[in-house]
Coordinates of C-alpha atoms in Angstrom, one line a residue:
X1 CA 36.2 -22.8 -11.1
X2 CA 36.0 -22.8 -7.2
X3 CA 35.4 -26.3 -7.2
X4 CA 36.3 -28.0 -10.6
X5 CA 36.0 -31.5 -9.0
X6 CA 32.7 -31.3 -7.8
X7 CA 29.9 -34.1 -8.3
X8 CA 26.3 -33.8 -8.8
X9 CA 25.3 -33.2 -5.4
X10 CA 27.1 -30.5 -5.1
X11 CA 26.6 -29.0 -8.1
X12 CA 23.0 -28.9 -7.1
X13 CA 23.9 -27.2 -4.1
X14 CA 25.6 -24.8 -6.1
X15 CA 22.7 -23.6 -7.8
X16 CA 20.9 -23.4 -4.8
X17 CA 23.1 -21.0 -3.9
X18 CA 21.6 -18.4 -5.8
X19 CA 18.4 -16.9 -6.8
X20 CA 15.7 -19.3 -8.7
X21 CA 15.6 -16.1 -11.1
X22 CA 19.4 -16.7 -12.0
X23 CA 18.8 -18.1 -15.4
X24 CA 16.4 -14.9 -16.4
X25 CA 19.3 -12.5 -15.1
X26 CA 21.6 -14.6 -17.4
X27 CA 19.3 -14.6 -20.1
X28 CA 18.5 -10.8 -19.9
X29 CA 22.2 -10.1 -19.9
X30 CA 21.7 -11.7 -23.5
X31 CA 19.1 -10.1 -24.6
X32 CA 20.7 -6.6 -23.4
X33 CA 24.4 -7.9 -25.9
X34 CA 23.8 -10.6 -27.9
X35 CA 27.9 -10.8 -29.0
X36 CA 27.8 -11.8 -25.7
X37 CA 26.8 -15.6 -26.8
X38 CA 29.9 -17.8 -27.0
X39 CA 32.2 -15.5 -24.5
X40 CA 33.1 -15.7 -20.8
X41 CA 31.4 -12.9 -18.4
X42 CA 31.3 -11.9 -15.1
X43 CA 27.4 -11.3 -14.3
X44 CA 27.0 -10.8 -10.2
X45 CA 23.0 -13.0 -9.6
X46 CA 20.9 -12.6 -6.8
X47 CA 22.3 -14.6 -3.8
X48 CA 19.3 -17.0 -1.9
X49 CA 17.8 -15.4 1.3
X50 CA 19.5 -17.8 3.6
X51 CA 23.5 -16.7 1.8
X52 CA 22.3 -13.2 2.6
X53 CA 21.4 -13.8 6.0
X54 CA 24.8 -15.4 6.1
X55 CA 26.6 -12.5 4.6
X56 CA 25.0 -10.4 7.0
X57 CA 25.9 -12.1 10.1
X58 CA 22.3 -13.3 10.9
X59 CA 22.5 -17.0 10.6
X60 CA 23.1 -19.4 13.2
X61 CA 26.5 -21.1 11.5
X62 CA 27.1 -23.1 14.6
X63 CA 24.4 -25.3 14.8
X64 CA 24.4 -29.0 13.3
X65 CA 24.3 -29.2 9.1
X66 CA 21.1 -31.4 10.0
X67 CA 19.4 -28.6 11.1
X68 CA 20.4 -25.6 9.3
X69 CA 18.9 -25.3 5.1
X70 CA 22.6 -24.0 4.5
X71 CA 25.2 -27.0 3.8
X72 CA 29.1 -27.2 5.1
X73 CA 30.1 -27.3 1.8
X74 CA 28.0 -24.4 0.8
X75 CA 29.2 -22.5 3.4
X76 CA 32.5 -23.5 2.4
X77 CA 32.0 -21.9 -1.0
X78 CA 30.5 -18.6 -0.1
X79 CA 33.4 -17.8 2.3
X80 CA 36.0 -18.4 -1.1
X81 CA 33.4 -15.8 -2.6
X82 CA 34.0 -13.5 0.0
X83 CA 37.5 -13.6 0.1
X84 CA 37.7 -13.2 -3.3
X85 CA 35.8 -10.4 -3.2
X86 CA 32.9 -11.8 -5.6
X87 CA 30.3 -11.4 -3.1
X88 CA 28.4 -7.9 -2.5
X89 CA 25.9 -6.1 -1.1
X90 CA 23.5 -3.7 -3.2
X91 CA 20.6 -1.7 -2.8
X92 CA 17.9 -4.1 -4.1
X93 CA 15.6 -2.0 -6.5
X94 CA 13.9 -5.4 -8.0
X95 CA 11.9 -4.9 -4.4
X96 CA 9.6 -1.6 -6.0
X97 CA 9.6 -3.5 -9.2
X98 CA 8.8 -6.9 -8.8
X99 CA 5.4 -8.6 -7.2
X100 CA 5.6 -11.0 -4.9
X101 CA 7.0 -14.5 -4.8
X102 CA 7.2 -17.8 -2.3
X103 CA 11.4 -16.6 -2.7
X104 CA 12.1 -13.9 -0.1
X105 CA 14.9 -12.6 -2.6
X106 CA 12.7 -12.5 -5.5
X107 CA 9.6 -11.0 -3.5
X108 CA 8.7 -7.2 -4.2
X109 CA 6.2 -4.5 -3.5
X110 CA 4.7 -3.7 -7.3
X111 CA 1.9 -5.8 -6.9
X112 CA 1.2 -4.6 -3.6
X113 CA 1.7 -0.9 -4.4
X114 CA -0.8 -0.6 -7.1
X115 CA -3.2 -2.5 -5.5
X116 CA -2.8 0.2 -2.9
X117 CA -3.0 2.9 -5.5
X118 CA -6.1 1.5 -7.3
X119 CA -7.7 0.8 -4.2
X120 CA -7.2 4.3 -2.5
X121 CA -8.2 5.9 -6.3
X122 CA -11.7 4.4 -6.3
X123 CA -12.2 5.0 -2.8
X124 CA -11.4 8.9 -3.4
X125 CA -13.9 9.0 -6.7
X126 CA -16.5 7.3 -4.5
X127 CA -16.3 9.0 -1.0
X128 CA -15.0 12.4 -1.9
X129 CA -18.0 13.9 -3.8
X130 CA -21.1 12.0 -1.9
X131 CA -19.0 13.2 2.1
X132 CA -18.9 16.8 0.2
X133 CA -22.5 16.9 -1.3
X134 CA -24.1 15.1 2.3
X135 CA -21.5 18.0 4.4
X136 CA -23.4 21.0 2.1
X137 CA -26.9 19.4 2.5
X138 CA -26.6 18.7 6.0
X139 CA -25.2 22.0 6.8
X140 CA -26.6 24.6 4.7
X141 CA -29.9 23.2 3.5
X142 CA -30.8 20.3 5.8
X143 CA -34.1 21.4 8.2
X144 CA -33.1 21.3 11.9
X145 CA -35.4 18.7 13.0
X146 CA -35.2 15.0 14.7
X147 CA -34.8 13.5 11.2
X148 CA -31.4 15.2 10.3
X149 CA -29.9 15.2 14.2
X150 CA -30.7 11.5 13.8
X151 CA -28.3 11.4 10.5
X152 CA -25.7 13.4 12.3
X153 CA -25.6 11.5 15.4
X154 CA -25.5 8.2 13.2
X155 CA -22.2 10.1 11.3
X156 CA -20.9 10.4 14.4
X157 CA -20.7 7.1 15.4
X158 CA -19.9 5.5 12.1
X159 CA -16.2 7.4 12.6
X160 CA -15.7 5.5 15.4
X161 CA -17.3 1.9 14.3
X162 CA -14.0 -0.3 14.1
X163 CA -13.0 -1.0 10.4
X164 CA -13.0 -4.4 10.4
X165 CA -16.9 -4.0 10.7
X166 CA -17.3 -2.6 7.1
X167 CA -15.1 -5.6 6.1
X168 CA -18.2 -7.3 7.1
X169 CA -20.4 -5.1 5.4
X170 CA -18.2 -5.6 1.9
X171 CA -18.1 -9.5 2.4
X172 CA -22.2 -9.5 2.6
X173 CA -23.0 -7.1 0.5
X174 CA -20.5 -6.6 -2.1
X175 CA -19.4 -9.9 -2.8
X176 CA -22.6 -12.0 -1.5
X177 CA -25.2 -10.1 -2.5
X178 CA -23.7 -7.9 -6.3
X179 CA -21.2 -10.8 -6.8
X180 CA -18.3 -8.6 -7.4
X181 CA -15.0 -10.2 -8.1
X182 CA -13.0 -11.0 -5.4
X183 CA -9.5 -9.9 -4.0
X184 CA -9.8 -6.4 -6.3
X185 CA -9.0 -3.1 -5.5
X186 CA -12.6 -2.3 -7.3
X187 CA -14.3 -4.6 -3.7
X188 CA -11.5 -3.1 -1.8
X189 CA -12.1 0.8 -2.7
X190 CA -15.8 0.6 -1.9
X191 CA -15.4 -0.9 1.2
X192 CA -12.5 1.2 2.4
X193 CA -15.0 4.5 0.5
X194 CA -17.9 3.2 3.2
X195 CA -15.5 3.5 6.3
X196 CA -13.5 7.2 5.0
X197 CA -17.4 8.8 4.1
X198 CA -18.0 9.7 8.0
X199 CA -14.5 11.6 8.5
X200 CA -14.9 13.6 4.9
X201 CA -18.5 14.4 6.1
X202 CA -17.2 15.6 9.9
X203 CA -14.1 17.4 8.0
X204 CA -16.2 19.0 5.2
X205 CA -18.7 20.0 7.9
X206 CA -16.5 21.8 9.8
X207 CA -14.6 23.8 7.4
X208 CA -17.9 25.1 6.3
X209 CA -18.5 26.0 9.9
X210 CA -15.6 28.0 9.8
X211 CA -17.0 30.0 7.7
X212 CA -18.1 33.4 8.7
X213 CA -21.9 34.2 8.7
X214 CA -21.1 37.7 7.0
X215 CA -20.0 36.1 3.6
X216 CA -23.2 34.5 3.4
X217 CA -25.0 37.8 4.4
X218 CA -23.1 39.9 2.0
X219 CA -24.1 37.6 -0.8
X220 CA -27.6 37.2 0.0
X221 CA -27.7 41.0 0.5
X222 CA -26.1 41.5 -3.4
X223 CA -29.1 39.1 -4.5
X224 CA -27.9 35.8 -4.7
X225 CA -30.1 32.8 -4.3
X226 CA -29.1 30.2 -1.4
X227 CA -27.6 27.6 -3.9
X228 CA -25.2 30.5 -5.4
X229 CA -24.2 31.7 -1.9
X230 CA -23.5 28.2 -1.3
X231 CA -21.9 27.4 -3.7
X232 CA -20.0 30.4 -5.0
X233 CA -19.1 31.6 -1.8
X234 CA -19.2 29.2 1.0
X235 CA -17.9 26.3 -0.6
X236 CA -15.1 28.0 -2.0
X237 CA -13.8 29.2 0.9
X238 CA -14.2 26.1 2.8
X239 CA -12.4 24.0 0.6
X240 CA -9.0 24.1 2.0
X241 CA -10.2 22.4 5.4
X242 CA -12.1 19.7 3.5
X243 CA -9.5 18.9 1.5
X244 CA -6.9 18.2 4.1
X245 CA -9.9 16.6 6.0
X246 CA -10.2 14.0 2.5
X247 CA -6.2 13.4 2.3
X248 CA -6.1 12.3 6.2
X249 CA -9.0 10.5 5.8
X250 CA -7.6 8.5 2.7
X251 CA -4.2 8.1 4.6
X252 CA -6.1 6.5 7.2
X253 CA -7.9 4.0 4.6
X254 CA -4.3 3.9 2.9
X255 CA -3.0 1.7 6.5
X256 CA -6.0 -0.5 6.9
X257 CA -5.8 -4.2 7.1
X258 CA -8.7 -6.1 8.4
X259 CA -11.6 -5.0 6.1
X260 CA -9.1 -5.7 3.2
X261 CA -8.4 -9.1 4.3
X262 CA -12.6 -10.3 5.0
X263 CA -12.7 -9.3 1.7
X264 CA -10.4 -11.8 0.1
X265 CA -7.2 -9.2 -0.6
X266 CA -5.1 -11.6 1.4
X267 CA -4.3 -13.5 -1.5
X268 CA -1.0 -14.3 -2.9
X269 CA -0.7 -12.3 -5.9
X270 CA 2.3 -12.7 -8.0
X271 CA 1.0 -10.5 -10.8
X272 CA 1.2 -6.6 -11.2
X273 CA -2.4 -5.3 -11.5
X274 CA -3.6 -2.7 -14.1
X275 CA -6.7 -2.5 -13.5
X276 CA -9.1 -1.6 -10.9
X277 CA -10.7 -5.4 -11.6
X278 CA -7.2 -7.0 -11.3
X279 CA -6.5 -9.4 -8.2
X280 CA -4.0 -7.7 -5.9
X281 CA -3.0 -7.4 -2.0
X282 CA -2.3 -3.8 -0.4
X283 CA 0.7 -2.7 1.2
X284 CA -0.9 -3.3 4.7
X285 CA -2.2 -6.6 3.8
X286 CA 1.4 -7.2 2.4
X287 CA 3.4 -6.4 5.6
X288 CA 1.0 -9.0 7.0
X289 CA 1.5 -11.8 4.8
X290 CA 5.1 -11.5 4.8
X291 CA 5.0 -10.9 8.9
X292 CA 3.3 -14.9 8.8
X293 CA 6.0 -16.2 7.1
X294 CA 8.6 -18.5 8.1
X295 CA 11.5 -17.3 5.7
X296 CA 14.2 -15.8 7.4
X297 CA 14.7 -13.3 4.5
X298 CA 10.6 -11.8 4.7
X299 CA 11.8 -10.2 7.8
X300 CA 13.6 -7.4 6.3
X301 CA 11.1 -6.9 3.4
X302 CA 8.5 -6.3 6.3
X303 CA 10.6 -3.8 7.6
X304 CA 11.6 -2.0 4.0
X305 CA 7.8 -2.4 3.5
X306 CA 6.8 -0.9 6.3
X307 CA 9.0 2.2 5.9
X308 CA 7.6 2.3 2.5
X309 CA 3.7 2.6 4.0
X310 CA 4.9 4.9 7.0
X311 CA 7.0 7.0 4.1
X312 CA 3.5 7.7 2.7
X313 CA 1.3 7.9 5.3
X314 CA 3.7 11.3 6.4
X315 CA 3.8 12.5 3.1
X316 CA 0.0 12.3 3.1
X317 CA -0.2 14.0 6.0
X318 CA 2.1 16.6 5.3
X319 CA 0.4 17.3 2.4
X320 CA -2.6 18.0 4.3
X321 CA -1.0 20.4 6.4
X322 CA 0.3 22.4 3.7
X323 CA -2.9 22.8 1.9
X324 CA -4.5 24.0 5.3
X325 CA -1.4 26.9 5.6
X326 CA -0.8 27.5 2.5
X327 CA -4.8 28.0 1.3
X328 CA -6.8 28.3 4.6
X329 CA -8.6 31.8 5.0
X330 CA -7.7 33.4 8.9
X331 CA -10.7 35.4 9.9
X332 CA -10.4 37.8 12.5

């Protein structure tokens, strides 16, 4: 209607105007009312990354048509849009919902996200019960000889080996050596498991520090055998410090990049995983992808995706705190 005497040039440039997705938003409007088939509609589509940028004031309008991707005579049409009020800007939920694409409008954070989820889900079934069974052994039945201040030294320096190092130690052993598929949370979890083991250890090791001697005491005094004390007792009470020792550590696997990419999770995935064993990218890994892109429109998706990861890196952390306060014994 804007342009009833348009040839086929431009009615190609017409369609380029908007979203390579516009004929399943058409078609899902038809699934959603059938009666719909035969009859004129209003349906708003997804505008392409470069009319966005337009919209929002971020494209350079005054250079030559040769050298901008947007046309005079598409130009020409959006601003008849605008004026007639048929243009819009909405809060873009298809971004949670949809994986990602090559089409910066089209490209969303689901894939991303549950790789992220899966990934951070093995990693806490691996790391969290062998840091809390090596803490107990190491503190409360370990001998004090050369042989275990050798294994805590070596814990100590393992917090502070840079992470990109067990992205090594994945790539050689967990996908040269066991063959395990590539780009999967499964590869991913491990590896990010091997790097979180060191702070759950130091955490878990301290909050049964914190424990006073005279709870021990008391229950070896009533009769109870080492393991009980341990474990009844001292565990127990300790549990609130390695707890929020495990959620920071997994916040801090939850923003890592570089062993996630040496182990192939740099792919482009355009398929939501639901499995462990599922190819998929992590939020981190994401933000980079999208940050090495030419396309004008990834720029804001690496911003919304970073606000995402930073949203639940605090909420993470928050969560840790809360569980010290709320749970935490004070001894005096």
């Amino acid at each position: 209607d804007l342009d009833p005497n348009a040839n086929e040039d431009q009615e190609n440039e017409l369609k380029r105007m908007v979203s390579y997705f516009f004929e399943r938003e058409i078609k899902r409007e038809l699934l959603n009312d059938p009666s719909l088939i035969g009859k004129t509609k209003d349906v708003y589509l997804t505008a392409s990354d470069d009319l966005d940028q337009v919209f929002k004031g971020n494209y350079p309008r005054d250079l030559p048509e040769d050298q901008r991707r947007v046309t005079d005579y598409q130009l020409k049409i959006f601003d008849q849009l605008v004026e007639l009020g048929k243009v819009e800007s909405k809060f873009n939920l298809s971004f949670f919902t949809y994986p990602d694409s090559r089409e910066a409008e089209l490209a969303g954070i689901a894939s991303s996200f549950m790789g992220s989820i899966f990934s951070i889900l093995v990693c806490l079934m691996i790391a969290f019960p062998v840091a809390v069974l090596a803490a107990i052994y190491l503190e409360e039945f370990a001998p004090k000889n050369r042989f275990t201040d050798f294994i805590e030294v070596n814990i100590n320096n393992l917090a502070a080996v840079p992470s990109i190092v067990f992205g090594l130690l994945g790539l050689g052993i967990l996908l040269a050596v066991f063959q395990l598929p590539r780009s999967t949370p499964l590869v991913g979890g491990i590896t990010l498991s091997l790097m979180t083991l060191p702070t759950i250890i130091i955490a878990c090791r301290a909050s049964l520090k914190a424990v006073p001697p005279s709870i021990r005491e008391a229950a070896l005094a009533m009769g109870a055998s080492k393991m009980q004390t341990t474990m009844h007792h001292t565990v127990p009470l300790s549990m609130p410090g390695t707890l929020s020792g495990t959620i920071i550590g997994l916040a801090q696997a939850l923003g890592e990049t570089a062993p996630l990419i040496l182990i192939g999770m740099v792919a482009f995935v355009n398929t939501i995983p639901g499995s462990p064993l599922d190819p998929a990218a992590s939020l981190p890994v994401q933000i980079y992808i999208w940050a090495e892109s030419a396309e004008r429109g990834f720029v804001e998706k690496v911003s919304a995706c970073i606000m995402v990861l930073l949203g639940f890196l605090i909420i993470m952390n928050l969560f840790a705190q809360i569980i010290r306060h709320k749970f935490e014994k004070k001894w005096s």
